[in-house]
Amino acid sequence: MSKNFHAFFKKHLIRQTWASKERPVLINNWEATYFNFDESKILALAQEAADLGIELFVLDDGWFGHRDNDASSLGNWQVDKRKLPHGIRSLSQKIHEKGLKFGLWFEPEMVSPDSQLYQEHPEWVVKHPYERISVGRGQYVLDFANPAVVEAIFEAMQKVILETKLDYIKWDMNRNITEAYSPYLAEQGVSQTEFYHRYILGLYRLYEKILAAFPTLLIEGCAGGGGRYDLGILFYSPQIWPSDDSDAVERLAIQSGTLLGYPLSSFSNHVSAAPNHQVGRATSLAFRQTVAMFGPLGYELDLFHLSEAEKQAIKSQIVFYKKQRQLLTFGTFYQLQQLDHANETTWAVYDPQNEEALIAFFRVLAQANPTA
């Protein structure tokens, strides 16, 4: 059943531009810097990445407005000159000159109360007509049922994409919708029962406008992790971040479960630091790398704190991954053990045309004096 799902989604659902196209090996700066970065730190990290054979540098949250935490600046999609004094165009050019593609984080559907966009258009947020509305994660949800909102966000994003010659977008959504009411639909005399449907149609319109203008742009979807992992969004966003939990042991279950329905190419996997920032678990670099190789590969750790031996291990793994990338991203996937076998997991990918296969066996905990 899983193989049928995988084949159907790859052939009929995922946009053909990316259905069988190799995905770049990326580095995301988030867990290396969080909001605390400047141009020199980003460029130094990018150089380290290029030296390891990484192909795409992704600048995550914090590059715009005055975004020093997650309670500010959403909707102000202009570069923060305190952090990047030479501008986003200059940064992108310098990263491209290192032989890397360049990507940026956006959260297009959200707006912060302190943003210029909200000050100018408070009626553009999702809110019921009563006095009090809730703020979640320091932000409001924009009313994508309103075509004017979609157009305004497209124009802001288009300007940045053109300025940077952008190769990749990480499209995030970190707040659930509450007070599901559209002031725009109320003005139009449309029933609020249509709100969710019209919101998603507005979201699709934004994707369509961006991809019509920039058809080679790779968009990776994210919603607090895998909160919006569905077949509708997969058409526009051929790979999705399945979880903010990057711990390799947890990823065995996350990826195994995802692969019941979705193909390898549809989700990315990052090698993160040990101890892991989410759960505090320490695992070997080899274990983290092997788990992350199944599907589009990425890194999300501070390259400055790696030993020379660790850097060489990463470089060697990237060489191996690039050689086997088609197999690991688009091969036929097999789950060789039952999913309830918690301590052991075995994955395989197979290319029937070339009769090539890779098998990975994982054991989480060792047993003392096993009887068999």
Short mmCIF file of C-alpha atoms in Angstrom, two decimals:
data_model
loop_
_atom_site.label_atom_id
_atom_site.label_comp_id
_atom_site.label_asym_id
_atom_site.label_seq_id
_atom_site.Cartn_x
_atom_site.Cartn_y
_atom_site.Cartn_z
CA MET A 1 0.00 0.00 0.00
CA SER A 2 2.80 2.41 0.89
CA LYS A 3 4.64 1.77 -2.38
CA ASN A 4 1.42 2.45 -4.31
CA PHE A 5 0.95 5.74 -2.46
CA HIS A 6 4.57 6.73 -3.11
CA ALA A 7 4.37 5.98 -6.82
CA PHE A 8 1.03 7.76 -7.24
CA PHE A 9 2.12 10.91 -5.41
CA LYS A 10 5.42 11.13 -7.32
CA LYS A 11 3.80 10.59 -10.71
CA HIS A 12 0.53 12.49 -10.38
CA LEU A 13 0.70 14.96 -7.50
CA ILE A 14 4.15 16.45 -6.90
CA ARG A 15 4.90 19.26 -9.35
CA GLN A 16 6.93 17.72 -12.18
CA THR A 17 9.64 20.40 -11.93
CA TRP A 18 10.79 18.66 -8.74
CA ALA A 19 9.22 15.20 -8.99
CA SER A 20 12.51 13.55 -9.98
CA LYS A 21 14.99 16.42 -9.67
CA GLU A 22 17.88 16.16 -7.24
CA ARG A 23 17.49 18.20 -4.06
CA PRO A 24 20.49 20.20 -2.85
CA VAL A 25 22.30 19.30 0.37
CA LEU A 26 21.61 22.25 2.65
CA ILE A 27 22.82 23.91 5.83
CA ASN A 28 20.30 25.83 7.94
CA ASN A 29 21.77 28.31 10.42
CA TRP A 30 18.94 28.10 12.99
CA GLU A 31 20.42 25.79 15.61
CA ALA A 32 23.88 27.28 15.03
CA THR A 33 22.88 30.91 15.72
CA TYR A 34 19.14 31.22 16.47
CA PHE A 35 18.42 34.99 16.31
CA ASN A 36 21.97 35.93 17.29
CA PHE A 37 23.89 36.48 14.06
CA ASP A 38 25.43 39.12 11.86
CA GLU A 39 26.79 39.17 8.33
CA SER A 40 30.31 38.08 9.26
CA LYS A 41 29.04 35.08 11.24
CA ILE A 42 26.70 34.02 8.43
CA LEU A 43 29.41 34.32 5.77
CA ALA A 44 31.90 32.39 7.89
CA LEU A 45 29.32 29.63 8.43
CA ALA A 46 28.60 29.57 4.69
CA GLN A 47 32.30 29.18 3.90
CA GLU A 48 32.57 26.27 6.33
CA ALA A 49 29.55 24.71 4.62
CA ALA A 50 30.99 25.18 1.13
CA ASP A 51 34.27 23.58 2.24
CA LEU A 52 32.33 20.49 3.37
CA GLY A 53 30.54 20.09 0.03
CA ILE A 54 27.17 21.52 1.11
CA GLU A 55 25.25 23.08 -1.80
CA LEU A 56 22.60 25.40 -0.30
CA PHE A 57 22.81 27.89 2.57
CA VAL A 58 19.49 28.71 4.26
CA LEU A 59 19.22 31.84 6.42
CA ASP A 60 16.43 31.09 8.87
CA ASP A 61 14.31 33.36 11.08
CA GLY A 62 15.66 36.75 12.20
CA TRP A 63 16.91 38.45 9.01
CA PHE A 64 14.08 41.02 8.70
CA GLY A 65 12.51 43.93 10.61
CA HIS A 66 13.90 44.05 14.17
CA ARG A 67 13.43 40.36 14.74
CA ASP A 68 15.45 39.49 17.85
CA ASN A 69 12.81 37.10 19.16
CA ASP A 70 9.60 35.46 17.96
CA ALA A 71 7.31 38.31 19.09
CA SER A 72 8.25 40.95 16.53
CA SER A 73 8.41 42.08 12.89
CA LEU A 74 6.41 39.45 10.98
CA GLY A 75 4.97 41.21 7.95
CA ASN A 76 7.93 43.61 7.69
CA TRP A 77 9.78 41.70 5.00
CA GLN A 78 12.68 44.13 4.75
CA VAL A 79 16.22 43.29 5.79
CA ASP A 80 17.45 44.16 9.28
CA LYS A 81 20.40 46.48 8.58
CA ARG A 82 21.67 46.08 12.16
CA LYS A 83 22.50 42.45 11.39
CA LEU A 84 23.09 42.72 7.65
CA PRO A 85 24.36 46.29 7.11
CA HIS A 86 25.12 45.73 3.42
CA GLY A 87 21.63 44.41 2.72
CA ILE A 88 20.15 41.08 1.70
CA ARG A 89 21.17 41.48 -1.94
CA SER A 90 24.83 41.79 -0.96
CA LEU A 91 24.65 38.80 1.38
CA SER A 92 23.02 36.65 -1.30
CA GLN A 93 25.63 37.68 -3.86
CA LYS A 94 28.48 36.80 -1.48
CA ILE A 95 26.96 33.40 -0.72
CA HIS A 96 26.40 32.69 -4.41
CA GLU A 97 30.04 33.63 -5.05
CA LYS A 98 31.05 30.83 -2.67
CA GLY A 99 29.36 28.37 -5.03
CA LEU A 100 26.31 27.94 -2.78
CA LYS A 101 22.64 28.37 -3.54
CA PHE A 102 20.80 30.74 -1.20
CA GLY A 103 17.57 30.27 0.73
CA LEU A 104 15.49 32.34 3.16
CA TRP A 105 12.92 31.69 5.88
CA PHE A 106 9.49 33.33 5.56
CA GLU A 107 6.30 33.10 7.59
CA PRO A 108 4.03 34.74 5.00
CA GLU A 109 0.68 34.06 6.65
CA MET A 110 1.49 35.84 9.90
CA VAL A 111 1.86 39.39 11.16
CA SER A 112 3.23 40.81 14.41
CA PRO A 113 1.32 43.53 16.33
CA ASP A 114 4.35 45.84 16.13
CA SER A 115 4.69 45.59 12.35
CA GLN A 116 3.97 48.41 9.93
CA LEU A 117 1.65 46.09 8.01
CA TYR A 118 -0.58 45.57 11.04
CA GLN A 119 -0.52 49.26 11.97
CA GLU A 120 -1.70 50.16 8.47
CA HIS A 121 -4.20 47.30 8.05
CA PRO A 122 -5.52 45.96 11.38
CA GLU A 123 -8.58 44.75 9.44
CA TRP A 124 -6.37 42.28 7.53
CA VAL A 125 -6.06 39.78 10.38
CA VAL A 126 -8.30 36.86 11.23
CA LYS A 127 -10.52 38.09 14.09
CA HIS A 128 -14.13 38.08 15.14
CA PRO A 129 -15.96 41.43 15.40
CA TYR A 130 -15.71 41.61 19.19
CA GLU A 131 -13.31 43.76 21.16
CA ARG A 132 -10.93 41.12 22.43
CA ILE A 133 -8.92 38.82 20.16
CA SER A 134 -6.16 36.45 21.14
CA VAL A 135 -2.50 36.72 20.23
CA GLY A 136 -0.73 33.41 19.72
CA ARG A 137 3.07 33.20 19.83
CA GLY A 138 3.12 36.99 19.71
CA GLN A 139 1.41 37.13 16.31
CA TYR A 140 -1.85 37.23 14.38
CA VAL A 141 -2.91 35.22 11.34
CA LEU A 142 -3.42 37.22 8.15
CA ASP A 143 -6.78 36.86 6.43
CA PHE A 144 -5.88 34.96 3.28
CA ALA A 145 -9.55 34.83 2.34
CA ASN A 146 -8.99 38.48 1.35
CA PRO A 147 -7.39 38.79 -2.13
CA ALA A 148 -5.80 42.15 -1.18
CA VAL A 149 -3.84 40.43 1.60
CA VAL A 150 -2.57 37.75 -0.76
CA GLU A 151 -1.49 40.39 -3.29
CA ALA A 152 0.31 42.50 -0.68
CA ILE A 153 2.28 39.54 0.65
CA PHE A 154 3.15 38.41 -2.87
CA GLU A 155 4.51 41.84 -3.74
CA ALA A 156 6.66 41.91 -0.58
CA MET A 157 8.03 38.41 -1.17
CA GLN A 158 8.55 38.97 -4.89
CA LYS A 159 10.76 41.98 -4.16
CA VAL A 160 13.02 39.92 -1.88
CA ILE A 161 13.14 36.94 -4.27
CA LEU A 162 14.17 39.18 -7.16
CA GLU A 163 16.69 41.07 -5.06
CA THR A 164 18.41 37.91 -3.84
CA LYS A 165 17.97 35.69 -6.92
CA LEU A 166 16.59 33.27 -4.37
CA ASP A 167 16.88 29.51 -4.86
CA TYR A 168 14.87 28.21 -1.89
CA ILE A 169 12.22 29.26 0.61
CA LYS A 170 11.49 27.68 3.95
CA TRP A 171 7.79 28.52 4.34
CA ASP A 172 6.77 28.35 7.99
CA MET A 173 3.47 28.65 9.87
CA ASN A 174 3.84 28.63 13.64
CA ARG A 175 0.45 29.66 14.98
CA ASN A 176 -2.89 27.89 14.79
CA ILE A 177 -6.01 29.78 13.66
CA THR A 178 -8.32 30.98 16.43
CA GLU A 179 -11.38 33.27 16.17
CA ALA A 180 -11.87 31.89 12.66
CA TYR A 181 -13.67 34.88 11.20
CA SER A 182 -12.86 36.96 8.13
CA PRO A 183 -13.71 40.68 8.19
CA TYR A 184 -13.42 40.62 4.39
CA LEU A 185 -16.01 37.86 4.00
CA ALA A 186 -18.32 39.72 6.39
CA GLU A 187 -18.07 42.82 4.18
CA GLN A 188 -18.83 40.72 1.11
CA GLY A 189 -21.86 39.13 2.74
CA VAL A 190 -20.31 35.65 2.53
CA SER A 191 -21.05 33.10 5.23
CA GLN A 192 -18.23 32.56 7.72
CA THR A 193 -18.73 28.81 7.27
CA GLU A 194 -16.69 29.26 4.08
CA PHE A 195 -13.75 30.84 5.90
CA TYR A 196 -11.35 27.89 6.17
CA HIS A 197 -11.94 26.82 2.58
CA ARG A 198 -11.42 30.33 1.25
CA TYR A 199 -8.34 30.80 3.44
CA ILE A 200 -6.66 27.76 1.91
CA LEU A 201 -7.66 28.85 -1.60
CA GLY A 202 -5.96 32.18 -0.85
CA LEU A 203 -2.88 30.32 0.35
CA TYR A 204 -2.81 28.29 -2.86
CA ARG A 205 -3.12 31.52 -4.87
CA LEU A 206 -0.01 32.90 -3.21
CA TYR A 207 1.93 29.73 -3.98
CA GLU A 208 0.69 29.82 -7.58
CA LYS A 209 1.69 33.45 -8.05
CA ILE A 210 5.17 32.84 -6.65
CA LEU A 211 5.77 29.68 -8.69
CA ALA A 212 4.42 31.28 -11.86
CA ALA A 213 6.93 34.10 -11.45
CA PHE A 214 9.77 31.84 -10.22
CA PRO A 215 9.15 28.32 -11.57
CA THR A 216 12.52 26.87 -10.48
CA LEU A 217 12.20 28.03 -6.87
CA LEU A 218 12.27 25.17 -4.34
CA ILE A 219 9.78 25.72 -1.51
CA GLU A 220 9.96 23.62 1.65
CA GLY A 221 6.83 23.70 3.77
CA CYS A 222 6.77 23.81 7.55
CA ALA A 223 4.10 24.46 10.16
CA GLY A 224 5.67 24.24 13.58
CA GLY A 225 7.21 21.14 12.05
CA GLY A 226 4.78 18.86 10.18
CA GLY A 227 1.57 20.64 11.08
CA ARG A 228 0.60 21.17 7.45
CA TYR A 229 1.79 17.97 5.82
CA ASP A 230 -0.96 17.09 3.35
CA LEU A 231 -1.46 16.21 -0.29
CA GLY A 232 -2.80 19.63 -1.27
CA ILE A 233 0.27 21.52 -0.12
CA LEU A 234 2.62 18.86 -1.52
CA PHE A 235 1.74 19.97 -5.04
CA TYR A 236 3.24 23.40 -4.36
CA SER A 237 5.88 22.39 -1.84
CA PRO A 238 7.59 19.16 -2.97
CA GLN A 239 9.35 18.67 0.34
CA ILE A 240 8.10 19.34 3.86
CA TRP A 241 9.78 19.57 7.24
CA PRO A 242 8.08 16.71 9.12
CA SER A 243 8.97 17.74 12.67
CA ASP A 244 11.01 20.27 14.64
CA ASP A 245 12.27 17.28 16.63
CA SER A 246 15.62 16.53 14.98
CA ASP A 247 16.79 13.88 17.44
CA ALA A 248 17.93 10.91 15.37
CA VAL A 249 16.30 8.29 17.62
CA GLU A 250 12.96 10.10 17.51
CA ARG A 251 13.40 10.51 13.76
CA LEU A 252 13.38 6.75 13.29
CA ALA A 253 9.72 6.73 14.33
CA ILE A 254 8.89 10.08 12.68
CA GLN A 255 10.31 9.05 9.32
CA SER A 256 9.00 5.49 9.47
CA GLY A 257 5.50 6.77 10.16
CA THR A 258 5.70 9.42 7.44
CA LEU A 259 6.87 6.82 4.93
CA LEU A 260 3.70 4.81 5.42
CA GLY A 261 2.03 7.31 3.10
CA TYR A 262 4.54 9.78 1.70
CA PRO A 263 7.62 9.17 -0.50
CA LEU A 264 11.21 9.76 0.57
CA SER A 265 11.52 12.85 -1.62
CA SER A 266 8.70 14.62 0.23
CA PHE A 267 10.50 15.36 3.51
CA SER A 268 13.91 16.69 4.49
CA ASN A 269 16.12 15.49 7.30
CA HIS A 270 18.76 17.46 9.19
CA VAL A 271 21.85 16.28 11.03
CA SER A 272 21.76 18.32 14.24
CA ALA A 273 24.01 18.67 17.27
CA ALA A 274 24.59 16.23 20.09
CA PRO A 275 23.34 16.51 22.74
CA ASN A 276 20.19 17.25 20.75
CA HIS A 277 18.63 20.69 21.37
CA GLN A 278 15.10 19.30 21.74
CA VAL A 279 15.50 16.21 23.90
CA GLY A 280 19.09 16.42 25.18
CA ARG A 281 20.05 12.97 23.89
CA ALA A 282 23.63 12.28 22.80
CA THR A 283 24.04 10.13 19.70
CA SER A 284 27.00 9.46 17.45
CA LEU A 285 27.56 11.53 14.34
CA ALA A 286 27.48 8.35 12.23
CA PHE A 287 24.04 7.45 13.62
CA ARG A 288 22.66 10.95 12.98
CA GLN A 289 24.07 11.04 9.49
CA THR A 290 22.72 7.65 8.48
CA VAL A 291 19.19 8.45 9.69
CA ALA A 292 19.22 11.77 7.81
CA MET A 293 20.43 10.28 4.51
CA PHE A 294 17.06 8.76 3.65
CA GLY A 295 15.49 11.61 1.66
CA PRO A 296 16.74 15.19 1.05
CA LEU A 297 19.74 15.73 3.31
CA GLY A 298 20.48 18.79 5.41
CA TYR A 299 22.58 19.97 8.35
CA GLU A 300 21.51 22.19 11.23
CA LEU A 301 24.36 22.50 13.69
CA ASP A 302 27.21 24.84 14.53
CA LEU A 303 30.00 23.92 12.13
CA PHE A 304 32.46 26.06 14.13
CA HIS A 305 32.30 23.64 17.08
CA LEU A 306 33.15 20.50 15.12
CA SER A 307 36.49 18.72 15.39
CA GLU A 308 38.56 18.11 12.28
CA ALA A 309 37.63 14.43 12.47
CA GLU A 310 33.93 15.32 12.53
CA LYS A 311 34.33 17.69 9.58
CA GLN A 312 36.07 14.98 7.61
CA ALA A 313 33.28 12.52 8.47
CA ILE A 314 30.67 15.00 7.23
CA LYS A 315 32.65 15.67 4.06
CA SER A 316 32.94 11.93 3.37
CA GLN A 317 29.24 11.37 4.03
CA ILE A 318 28.25 14.16 1.64
CA VAL A 319 30.44 12.62 -1.09
CA PHE A 320 28.72 9.26 -0.50
CA TYR A 321 25.26 10.86 -0.39
CA LYS A 322 25.76 12.74 -3.66
CA LYS A 323 26.82 9.51 -5.35
CA GLN A 324 23.69 7.72 -4.07
CA ARG A 325 21.33 10.72 -4.03
CA GLN A 326 18.93 9.47 -6.71
CA LEU A 327 18.57 6.13 -4.94
CA LEU A 328 18.15 7.66 -1.48
CA THR A 329 15.66 10.28 -2.64
CA PHE A 330 13.67 8.50 -5.35
CA GLY A 331 14.30 4.78 -4.85
CA THR A 332 11.60 2.32 -3.82
CA PHE A 333 11.44 2.30 -0.02
CA TYR A 334 11.01 -0.84 2.08
CA GLN A 335 10.35 -1.02 5.81
CA LEU A 336 12.01 -4.35 6.63
CA GLN A 337 10.79 -4.66 10.22
CA GLN A 338 7.47 -4.13 11.91
CA LEU A 339 6.97 -0.57 13.18
CA ASP A 340 6.30 -1.82 16.74
CA HIS A 341 9.84 -3.21 16.95
CA ALA A 342 10.91 -0.13 18.92
CA ASN A 343 14.56 -0.94 19.60
CA GLU A 344 15.48 -1.89 16.04
CA THR A 345 14.63 -0.35 12.67
CA THR A 346 15.66 -1.51 9.20
CA TRP A 347 15.18 0.60 6.09
CA ALA A 348 15.98 -0.25 2.49
CA VAL A 349 15.84 1.61 -0.81
CA TYR A 350 15.95 -0.17 -4.16
CA ASP A 351 16.39 0.91 -7.76
CA PRO A 352 14.91 -1.87 -9.93
CA GLN A 353 16.27 -0.39 -13.15
CA ASN A 354 19.91 -0.49 -12.05
CA GLU A 355 19.38 -3.30 -9.53
CA GLU A 356 20.99 -1.28 -6.76
CA ALA A 357 19.97 -1.27 -3.10
CA LEU A 358 21.02 0.27 0.19
CA ILE A 359 20.03 -1.15 3.57
CA ALA A 360 20.42 0.55 6.95
CA PHE A 361 19.98 -1.23 10.28
CA PHE A 362 19.57 0.80 13.47
CA ARG A 363 19.66 -0.45 17.06
CA VAL A 364 18.83 2.18 19.68
CA LEU A 365 19.96 0.41 22.87
CA ALA A 366 22.55 -2.31 23.21
CA GLN A 367 21.79 -5.45 25.22
CA ALA A 368 24.22 -6.94 27.69
CA ASN A 369 24.95 -10.65 27.07
CA PRO A 370 22.20 -11.23 24.49
CA THR A 371 21.09 -14.86 24.25
CA ALA A 372 20.65 -14.79 20.47
#
